[in-house]
Amino acid sequence: MDNTNSIYIPDSILLRSRGCSKKMNKKNHESQLDTHKNAKLDTFNWLKDVTPVAQKSFDCVEVRFKNNRKDFYRLPDNMVVTEGDVVAVEASPGHDIGVVSLTNETAKLQMRCKNVNHATVELKKVYRHARQNDIDKWLVAIAREDEAILKCRRIAVNLNLKMKVNDVEYQGDDTKAIFYYTADDRIDFRELIKVLAEEFKVRIEMRQIGIRQEASRVGGIGSCGLELCCSKWLTNFHSVTTSAARVQQLTPNPQKLAGQCGKLKCCLNYEHESYLDALKDFPADTVILKTKEGEAIQQKIDVFEKILWYSYKSKETNMFTMALEQVNRIIQLNKAGEIPNSLEDFAIQKETKKASINLVVPQEDLTRFDSNNEQPRKNQSHNNHRSKSNKKHPKK
């Protein structure tokens, strides 16, 4: 009888980072491990029921490990796996334990998307379905991760290393531990590796990650009230520039536009293309409207409502709300050499600009995000200073 039929994995919060959300008991050929709940990078096989006709099944699969780490592996002959199976795969050294996330044609399309040629690239192998002793050793290794992070942080402080240990991942056979860290400068961690090897009795590997990767591993709640996109579903980190904020007419306040990682929020790119497409019909903010009452300049715009606010240069406190069509009409009249009487003839309504009182600390320059240095920087999410009110509460 196949050993995989006797596998039992208890329901443990330790497995949530591996995409496992409930216990698995295959003694009676029950359902597979549920990988579609609380999985950080869950994938759904849309081609699960599609079987190639007169074609051999694809011999590569995608296997998920802790957090966002995934890799492709080659199956041995006559081995059949499905999504959710726990397998033992080749590692260096020893073997690792992972959960199958994609198989068959979907895995083939994913490899093509990641520019991995299964015919020429030498892939690591899937050894077998995980046995019960493999699962037991895997669970013991996972249980050591939280304590290992704390110990590693204390050791780094004692060695005066300016680094921040974010996460640790134990290999499935409990023979290797990968420590992920962030640092501003180059770190000489040779002494740290010696101390960690003596402390944990396993092979130590150090991997430096960026502050965005750190936020995706640590997780958190964003200013929108939802879980961080990078820790929930975002897999690729595209560069975010200050031009995306300017195009969307956002206030250039770094404290509001920066995420928990200290860099510009990734969500600034979500609607960037929509704004660029909508702004094609808008005149440039440097265009001046000429009237007999005087020249008018642009104050602000509402992109999707297609409304603009203009005011005379001599009376900037009085703004006129105008539709986009009327503004373009005045521009065409000016190009034809005609000058209308005033903005009142085209305005929807007249508004009085109220004087604003600055009660907050001076804003930082938004251009501080425009840097060509791609080296990981220190996480500044905990260094954001909030303005404190000096008002005293009245006594009851």
mmCIF file of N, CA and C in Angstrom, residues 66-171:
data_model
loop_
_atom_site.group_PDB
_atom_site.id
_atom_site.type_symbol
_atom_site.label_atom_id
_atom_site.label_comp_id
_atom_site.label_asym_id
_atom_site.label_seq_id
_atom_site.Cartn_x
_atom_site.Cartn_y
_atom_site.Cartn_z
ATOM 1 N N LYS A 66 7.627 28.428 1.840
ATOM 2 C CA LYS A 66 7.178 29.458 2.773
ATOM 3 C C LYS A 66 7.018 30.796 2.071
ATOM 4 N N ASN A 67 5.936 31.504 2.438
ATOM 5 C CA ASN A 67 5.654 32.835 1.920
ATOM 6 C C ASN A 67 5.623 32.840 0.393
ATOM 7 N N ASN A 68 6.465 33.652 -0.226
ATOM 8 C CA ASN A 68 6.384 33.804 -1.679
ATOM 9 C C ASN A 68 7.408 32.973 -2.438
ATOM 10 N N ARG A 69 8.023 32.019 -1.804
ATOM 11 C CA ARG A 69 9.041 31.212 -2.499
ATOM 12 C C ARG A 69 8.382 30.052 -3.238
ATOM 13 N N LYS A 70 8.598 30.046 -4.536
ATOM 14 C CA LYS A 70 8.101 28.985 -5.394
ATOM 15 C C LYS A 70 9.204 28.575 -6.353
ATOM 16 N N ASP A 71 9.086 27.351 -6.856
ATOM 17 C CA ASP A 71 10.079 26.879 -7.818
ATOM 18 C C ASP A 71 9.463 25.753 -8.637
ATOM 19 N N PHE A 72 10.111 25.463 -9.774
ATOM 20 C CA PHE A 72 9.641 24.406 -10.669
ATOM 21 C C PHE A 72 10.519 23.170 -10.495
ATOM 22 N N TYR A 73 9.876 22.005 -10.540
ATOM 23 C CA TYR A 73 10.569 20.726 -10.354
ATOM 24 C C TYR A 73 10.080 19.737 -11.408
ATOM 25 N N ARG A 74 10.971 18.794 -11.698
ATOM 26 C CA ARG A 74 10.647 17.774 -12.687
ATOM 27 C C ARG A 74 10.216 16.488 -11.990
ATOM 28 N N LEU A 75 9.146 15.892 -12.491
ATOM 29 C CA LEU A 75 8.601 14.672 -11.901
ATOM 30 C C LEU A 75 9.339 13.449 -12.428
ATOM 31 N N PRO A 76 9.515 12.448 -11.587
ATOM 32 C CA PRO A 76 10.061 11.184 -12.091
ATOM 33 C C PRO A 76 9.015 10.451 -12.935
ATOM 34 N N ASP A 77 9.449 9.450 -13.653
ATOM 35 C CA ASP A 77 8.539 8.699 -14.509
ATOM 36 C C ASP A 77 7.467 7.990 -13.676
ATOM 37 N N ASN A 78 6.249 7.987 -14.210
ATOM 38 C CA ASN A 78 5.108 7.273 -13.627
ATOM 39 C C ASN A 78 4.679 7.822 -12.263
ATOM 40 N N MET A 79 5.062 9.039 -11.946
ATOM 41 C CA MET A 79 4.608 9.663 -10.698
ATOM 42 C C MET A 79 3.501 10.659 -11.011
ATOM 43 N N VAL A 80 2.372 10.511 -10.328
ATOM 44 C CA VAL A 80 1.208 11.356 -10.556
ATOM 45 C C VAL A 80 0.975 12.205 -9.308
ATOM 46 N N VAL A 81 0.885 13.512 -9.509
ATOM 47 C CA VAL A 81 0.617 14.430 -8.400
ATOM 48 C C VAL A 81 -0.513 15.370 -8.808
ATOM 49 N N THR A 82 -1.177 15.913 -7.816
ATOM 50 C CA THR A 82 -2.233 16.900 -8.035
ATOM 51 C C THR A 82 -2.002 18.084 -7.101
ATOM 52 N N GLU A 83 -2.733 19.178 -7.356
ATOM 53 C CA GLU A 83 -2.584 20.366 -6.508
ATOM 54 C C GLU A 83 -2.928 20.041 -5.063
ATOM 55 N N GLY A 84 -2.069 20.470 -4.157
ATOM 56 C CA GLY A 84 -2.284 20.230 -2.736
ATOM 57 C C GLY A 84 -1.498 19.077 -2.171
ATOM 58 N N ASP A 85 -0.854 18.286 -3.036
ATOM 59 C CA ASP A 85 -0.045 17.172 -2.538
ATOM 60 C C ASP A 85 1.221 17.700 -1.876
ATOM 61 N N VAL A 86 1.591 17.093 -0.780
ATOM 62 C CA VAL A 86 2.844 17.423 -0.091
ATOM 63 C C VAL A 86 3.921 16.484 -0.604
ATOM 64 N N VAL A 87 5.007 17.058 -1.121
ATOM 65 C CA VAL A 87 6.034 16.258 -1.767
ATOM 66 C C VAL A 87 7.399 16.597 -1.191
ATOM 67 N N ALA A 88 8.316 15.638 -1.333
ATOM 68 C CA ALA A 88 9.719 15.840 -0.980
ATOM 69 C C ALA A 88 10.484 16.117 -2.257
ATOM 70 N N VAL A 89 11.214 17.235 -2.275
ATOM 71 C CA VAL A 89 11.908 17.661 -3.486
ATOM 72 C C VAL A 89 13.391 17.784 -3.215
ATOM 73 N N GLU A 90 14.141 17.875 -4.280
ATOM 74 C CA GLU A 90 15.603 17.977 -4.199
ATOM 75 C C GLU A 90 15.996 19.329 -3.638
ATOM 76 N N ALA A 91 16.977 19.343 -2.759
ATOM 77 C CA ALA A 91 17.521 20.569 -2.178
ATOM 78 C C ALA A 91 19.029 20.436 -2.080
ATOM 79 N N SER A 92 19.670 21.505 -1.658
ATOM 80 C CA SER A 92 21.130 21.477 -1.525
ATOM 81 C C SER A 92 21.529 21.985 -0.142
ATOM 82 N N PRO A 93 21.904 21.091 0.756
ATOM 83 C CA PRO A 93 21.918 19.632 0.606
ATOM 84 C C PRO A 93 20.596 19.023 1.080
ATOM 85 N N GLY A 94 20.448 17.717 0.960
ATOM 86 C CA GLY A 94 19.288 17.006 1.482
ATOM 87 C C GLY A 94 18.049 17.221 0.633
ATOM 88 N N HIS A 95 16.880 17.254 1.290
ATOM 89 C CA HIS A 95 15.607 17.423 0.597
ATOM 90 C C HIS A 95 14.752 18.437 1.346
ATOM 91 N N ASP A 96 13.797 18.986 0.647
ATOM 92 C CA ASP A 96 12.879 19.961 1.222
ATOM 93 C C ASP A 96 11.452 19.466 1.045
ATOM 94 N N ILE A 97 10.547 20.033 1.826
ATOM 95 C CA ILE A 97 9.135 19.644 1.763
ATOM 96 C C ILE A 97 8.337 20.856 1.281
ATOM 97 N N GLY A 98 7.499 20.633 0.284
ATOM 98 C CA GLY A 98 6.674 21.705 -0.257
ATOM 99 C C GLY A 98 5.309 21.201 -0.659
ATOM 100 N N VAL A 99 4.458 22.125 -1.081
ATOM 101 C CA VAL A 99 3.092 21.820 -1.485
ATOM 102 C C VAL A 99 2.962 22.105 -2.975
ATOM 103 N N VAL A 100 2.462 21.151 -3.730
ATOM 104 C CA VAL A 100 2.271 21.316 -5.171
ATOM 105 C C VAL A 100 1.195 22.363 -5.418
ATOM 106 N N SER A 101 1.528 23.382 -6.210
ATOM 107 C CA SER A 101 0.579 24.461 -6.480
ATOM 108 C C SER A 101 0.039 24.441 -7.906
ATOM 109 N N LEU A 102 0.823 23.972 -8.884
ATOM 110 C CA LEU A 102 0.363 23.898 -10.266
ATOM 111 C C LEU A 102 0.894 22.639 -10.927
ATOM 112 N N THR A 103 0.077 22.042 -11.777
ATOM 113 C CA THR A 103 0.475 20.835 -12.502
ATOM 114 C C THR A 103 0.018 20.943 -13.955
ATOM 115 N N ASN A 104 0.447 19.986 -14.760
ATOM 116 C CA ASN A 104 -0.004 19.800 -16.137
ATOM 117 C C ASN A 104 0.157 21.077 -16.977
ATOM 118 N N GLU A 105 -0.851 21.375 -17.790
ATOM 119 C CA GLU A 105 -0.742 22.471 -18.750
ATOM 120 C C GLU A 105 -0.637 23.838 -18.078
ATOM 121 N N THR A 106 -1.241 23.997 -16.903
ATOM 122 C CA THR A 106 -1.143 25.279 -16.208
ATOM 123 C C THR A 106 0.294 25.544 -15.763
ATOM 124 N N ALA A 107 0.973 24.508 -15.280
ATOM 125 C CA ALA A 107 2.380 24.661 -14.914
ATOM 126 C C ALA A 107 3.235 24.975 -16.132
ATOM 127 N N LYS A 108 2.875 24.416 -17.282
ATOM 128 C CA LYS A 108 3.612 24.674 -18.511
ATOM 129 C C LYS A 108 3.472 26.136 -18.928
ATOM 130 N N LEU A 109 2.247 26.665 -18.833
ATOM 131 C CA LEU A 109 2.024 28.070 -19.152
ATOM 132 C C LEU A 109 2.726 28.993 -18.159
ATOM 133 N N GLN A 110 2.766 28.596 -16.887
ATOM 134 C CA GLN A 110 3.447 29.413 -15.880
ATOM 135 C C GLN A 110 4.952 29.450 -16.130
ATOM 136 N N MET A 111 5.520 28.347 -16.546
ATOM 137 C CA MET A 111 6.949 28.320 -16.859
ATOM 138 C C MET A 111 7.244 29.193 -18.075
ATOM 139 N N ARG A 112 6.342 29.183 -19.040
ATOM 140 C CA ARG A 112 6.523 30.042 -20.207
ATOM 141 C C ARG A 112 6.433 31.508 -19.811
ATOM 142 N N CYS A 113 5.530 31.810 -18.874
ATOM 143 C CA CYS A 113 5.394 33.185 -18.402
ATOM 144 C C CYS A 113 6.639 33.642 -17.651
ATOM 145 N N LYS A 114 7.284 32.735 -16.921
ATOM 146 C CA LYS A 114 8.493 33.071 -16.163
ATOM 147 C C LYS A 114 9.772 32.890 -16.993
ATOM 148 N N ASN A 115 9.608 32.618 -18.298
ATOM 149 C CA ASN A 115 10.745 32.445 -19.210
ATOM 150 C C ASN A 115 11.658 31.308 -18.774
ATOM 151 N N VAL A 116 11.033 30.211 -18.380
ATOM 152 C CA VAL A 116 11.775 29.004 -18.002
ATOM 153 C C VAL A 116 11.502 27.935 -19.051
ATOM 154 N N ASN A 117 12.522 27.538 -19.773
ATOM 155 C CA ASN A 117 12.389 26.524 -20.822
ATOM 156 C C ASN A 117 12.591 25.151 -20.194
ATOM 157 N N HIS A 118 11.519 24.394 -20.104
ATOM 158 C CA HIS A 118 11.602 23.083 -19.428
ATOM 159 C C HIS A 118 12.438 22.089 -20.224
ATOM 160 N N ALA A 119 12.650 22.342 -21.504
ATOM 161 C CA ALA A 119 13.396 21.394 -22.332
ATOM 162 C C ALA A 119 14.896 21.580 -22.207
ATOM 163 N N THR A 120 15.344 22.782 -21.919
ATOM 164 C CA THR A 120 16.778 23.056 -21.863
ATOM 165 C C THR A 120 17.303 23.308 -20.453
ATOM 166 N N VAL A 121 16.478 23.870 -19.586
ATOM 167 C CA VAL A 121 16.930 24.182 -18.230
ATOM 168 C C VAL A 121 16.940 22.903 -17.390
ATOM 169 N N GLU A 122 18.019 22.739 -16.640
ATOM 170 C CA GLU A 122 18.135 21.578 -15.749
ATOM 171 C C GLU A 122 17.400 21.885 -14.439
ATOM 172 N N LEU A 123 16.265 21.247 -14.254
ATOM 173 C CA LEU A 123 15.438 21.480 -13.075
ATOM 174 C C LEU A 123 15.735 20.452 -11.995
ATOM 175 N N LYS A 124 15.496 20.865 -10.759
ATOM 176 C CA LYS A 124 15.607 19.913 -9.656
ATOM 177 C C LYS A 124 14.446 18.926 -9.707
ATOM 178 N N LYS A 125 14.583 17.825 -8.989
ATOM 179 C CA LYS A 125 13.632 16.721 -9.115
ATOM 180 C C LYS A 125 12.705 16.631 -7.907
ATOM 181 N N VAL A 126 11.551 16.084 -8.166
ATOM 182 C CA VAL A 126 10.641 15.680 -7.092
ATOM 183 C C VAL A 126 10.988 14.245 -6.724
ATOM 184 N N TYR A 127 11.311 14.017 -5.457
ATOM 185 C CA TYR A 127 11.726 12.679 -5.049
ATOM 186 C C TYR A 127 10.541 11.735 -4.902
ATOM 187 N N ARG A 128 9.546 12.163 -4.146
ATOM 188 C CA ARG A 128 8.441 11.261 -3.798
ATOM 189 C C ARG A 128 7.350 12.065 -3.111
ATOM 190 N N HIS A 129 6.216 11.429 -2.893
ATOM 191 C CA HIS A 129 5.219 11.979 -1.986
ATOM 192 C C HIS A 129 5.781 11.932 -0.563
ATOM 193 N N ALA A 130 5.472 12.953 0.207
ATOM 194 C CA ALA A 130 5.997 13.014 1.568
ATOM 195 C C ALA A 130 5.443 11.879 2.409
ATOM 196 N N ARG A 131 6.333 11.238 3.163
ATOM 197 C CA ARG A 131 5.908 10.183 4.083
ATOM 198 C C ARG A 131 5.579 10.789 5.442
ATOM 199 N N GLN A 132 5.066 9.977 6.338
ATOM 200 C CA GLN A 132 4.690 10.489 7.644
ATOM 201 C C GLN A 132 5.894 10.973 8.435
ATOM 202 N N ASN A 133 7.020 10.246 8.328
ATOM 203 C CA ASN A 133 8.218 10.712 9.043
ATOM 204 C C ASN A 133 8.758 12.006 8.443
ATOM 205 N N ASP A 134 8.581 12.214 7.130
ATOM 206 C CA ASP A 134 8.970 13.491 6.517
ATOM 207 C C ASP A 134 8.119 14.631 7.067
ATOM 208 N N ILE A 135 6.817 14.380 7.205
ATOM 209 C CA ILE A 135 5.912 15.412 7.721
ATOM 210 C C ILE A 135 6.247 15.742 9.175
ATOM 211 N N ASP A 136 6.517 14.736 9.976
ATOM 212 C CA ASP A 136 6.836 14.972 11.389
ATOM 213 C C ASP A 136 8.108 15.815 11.538
ATOM 214 N N LYS A 137 9.125 15.489 10.745
ATOM 215 C CA LYS A 137 10.369 16.270 10.804
ATOM 216 C C LYS A 137 10.141 17.686 10.284
ATOM 217 N N TRP A 138 9.292 17.833 9.292
ATOM 218 C CA TRP A 138 8.954 19.145 8.724
ATOM 219 C C TRP A 138 8.276 20.028 9.766
ATOM 220 N N LEU A 139 7.335 19.461 10.499
ATOM 221 C CA LEU A 139 6.623 20.224 11.526
ATOM 222 C C LEU A 139 7.556 20.643 12.663
ATOM 223 N N VAL A 140 8.495 19.778 13.015
ATOM 224 C CA VAL A 140 9.461 20.129 14.057
ATOM 225 C C VAL A 140 10.342 21.285 13.606
ATOM 226 N N ALA A 141 10.746 21.267 12.341
ATOM 227 C CA ALA A 141 11.588 22.340 11.815
ATOM 228 C C ALA A 141 10.827 23.661 11.769
ATOM 229 N N ILE A 142 9.565 23.619 11.354
ATOM 230 C CA ILE A 142 8.764 24.842 11.284
ATOM 231 C C ILE A 142 8.574 25.453 12.669
ATOM 232 N N ALA A 143 8.388 24.596 13.685
ATOM 233 C CA ALA A 143 8.154 25.093 15.041
ATOM 234 C C ALA A 143 9.363 25.834 15.610
ATOM 235 N N ARG A 144 10.537 25.642 15.043
ATOM 236 C CA ARG A 144 11.747 26.282 15.551
ATOM 237 C C ARG A 144 11.984 27.666 14.954
ATOM 238 N N GLU A 145 11.197 28.054 13.971
ATOM 239 C CA GLU A 145 11.491 29.281 13.223
ATOM 240 C C GLU A 145 11.317 30.545 14.067
ATOM 241 N N ASP A 146 10.229 30.650 14.809
ATOM 242 C CA ASP A 146 9.986 31.866 15.595
ATOM 243 C C ASP A 146 11.090 32.104 16.624
ATOM 244 N N GLU A 147 11.483 31.060 17.317
ATOM 245 C CA GLU A 147 12.549 31.192 18.308
ATOM 246 C C GLU A 147 13.886 31.518 17.649
ATOM 247 N N ALA A 148 14.103 30.978 16.437
ATOM 248 C CA ALA A 148 15.363 31.225 15.738
ATOM 249 C C ALA A 148 15.494 32.695 15.337
ATOM 250 N N ILE A 149 14.385 33.325 14.973
ATOM 251 C CA ILE A 149 14.438 34.749 14.603
ATOM 252 C C ILE A 149 14.882 35.587 15.793
ATOM 253 N N LEU A 150 14.295 35.340 16.954
ATOM 254 C CA LEU A 150 14.636 36.120 18.144
ATOM 255 C C LEU A 150 16.091 35.918 18.555
ATOM 256 N N LYS A 151 16.551 34.688 18.509
ATOM 257 C CA LYS A 151 17.939 34.420 18.881
ATOM 258 C C LYS A 151 18.910 35.077 17.904
ATOM 259 N N CYS A 152 18.585 35.014 16.622
ATOM 260 C CA CYS A 152 19.463 35.611 15.622
ATOM 261 C C CYS A 152 19.534 37.124 15.791
ATOM 262 N N ARG A 153 18.427 37.754 16.138
ATOM 263 C CA ARG A 153 18.437 39.205 16.356
ATOM 264 C C ARG A 153 19.306 39.576 17.550
ATOM 265 N N ARG A 154 19.214 38.793 18.621
ATOM 266 C CA ARG A 154 20.042 39.081 19.796
ATOM 267 C C ARG A 154 21.525 38.893 19.484
ATOM 268 N N ILE A 155 21.852 37.851 18.719
ATOM 269 C CA ILE A 155 23.252 37.602 18.375
ATOM 270 C C ILE A 155 23.788 38.718 17.485
ATOM 271 N N ALA A 156 22.969 39.192 16.540
ATOM 272 C CA ALA A 156 23.399 40.278 15.648
ATOM 273 C C ALA A 156 23.663 41.561 16.433
ATOM 274 N N VAL A 157 22.836 41.828 17.446
ATOM 275 C CA VAL A 157 23.044 43.014 18.283
ATOM 276 C C VAL A 157 24.333 42.881 19.077
ATOM 277 N N ASN A 158 24.592 41.706 19.612
ATOM 278 C CA ASN A 158 25.819 41.495 20.382
ATOM 279 C C ASN A 158 27.073 41.631 19.525
ATOM 280 N N LEU A 159 26.953 41.321 18.233
ATOM 281 C CA LEU A 159 28.090 41.428 17.332
ATOM 282 C C LEU A 159 28.176 42.813 16.680
ATOM 283 N N ASN A 160 27.284 43.728 17.087
ATOM 284 C CA ASN A 160 27.265 45.102 16.570
ATOM 285 C C ASN A 160 27.092 45.145 15.054
ATOM 286 N N LEU A 161 26.232 44.287 14.542
ATOM 287 C CA LEU A 161 25.939 44.264 13.112
ATOM 288 C C LEU A 161 24.693 45.102 12.843
ATOM 289 N N LYS A 162 24.809 46.056 11.930
ATOM 290 C CA LYS A 162 23.696 46.935 11.600
ATOM 291 C C LYS A 162 22.834 46.279 10.533
ATOM 292 N N MET A 163 22.031 45.345 10.965
ATOM 293 C CA MET A 163 21.162 44.590 10.081
ATOM 294 C C MET A 163 19.873 44.249 10.828
ATOM 295 N N LYS A 164 18.852 43.962 10.075
ATOM 296 C CA LYS A 164 17.562 43.618 10.651
ATOM 297 C C LYS A 164 17.129 42.263 10.109
ATOM 298 N N VAL A 165 17.023 41.280 10.976
ATOM 299 C CA VAL A 165 16.595 39.939 10.582
ATOM 300 C C VAL A 165 15.073 39.929 10.504
ATOM 301 N N ASN A 166 14.556 39.634 9.320
ATOM 302 C CA ASN A 166 13.117 39.702 9.084
ATOM 303 C C ASN A 166 12.416 38.364 9.190
ATOM 304 N N ASP A 167 13.055 37.320 8.671
ATOM 305 C CA ASP A 167 12.365 36.031 8.592
ATOM 306 C C ASP A 167 13.398 34.921 8.530
ATOM 307 N N VAL A 168 12.945 33.729 8.832
ATOM 308 C CA VAL A 168 13.793 32.547 8.728
ATOM 309 C C VAL A 168 12.945 31.406 8.189
ATOM 310 N N GLU A 169 13.557 30.603 7.352
ATOM 311 C CA GLU A 169 12.876 29.442 6.771
ATOM 312 C C GLU A 169 13.751 28.208 6.941
ATOM 313 N N TYR A 170 13.218 27.227 7.659
ATOM 314 C CA TYR A 170 13.926 25.963 7.850
ATOM 315 C C TYR A 170 13.616 25.024 6.697
ATOM 316 N N GLN A 171 14.627 24.307 6.261
ATOM 317 C CA GLN A 171 14.435 23.304 5.225
ATOM 318 C C GLN A 171 13.643 22.129 5.788
#
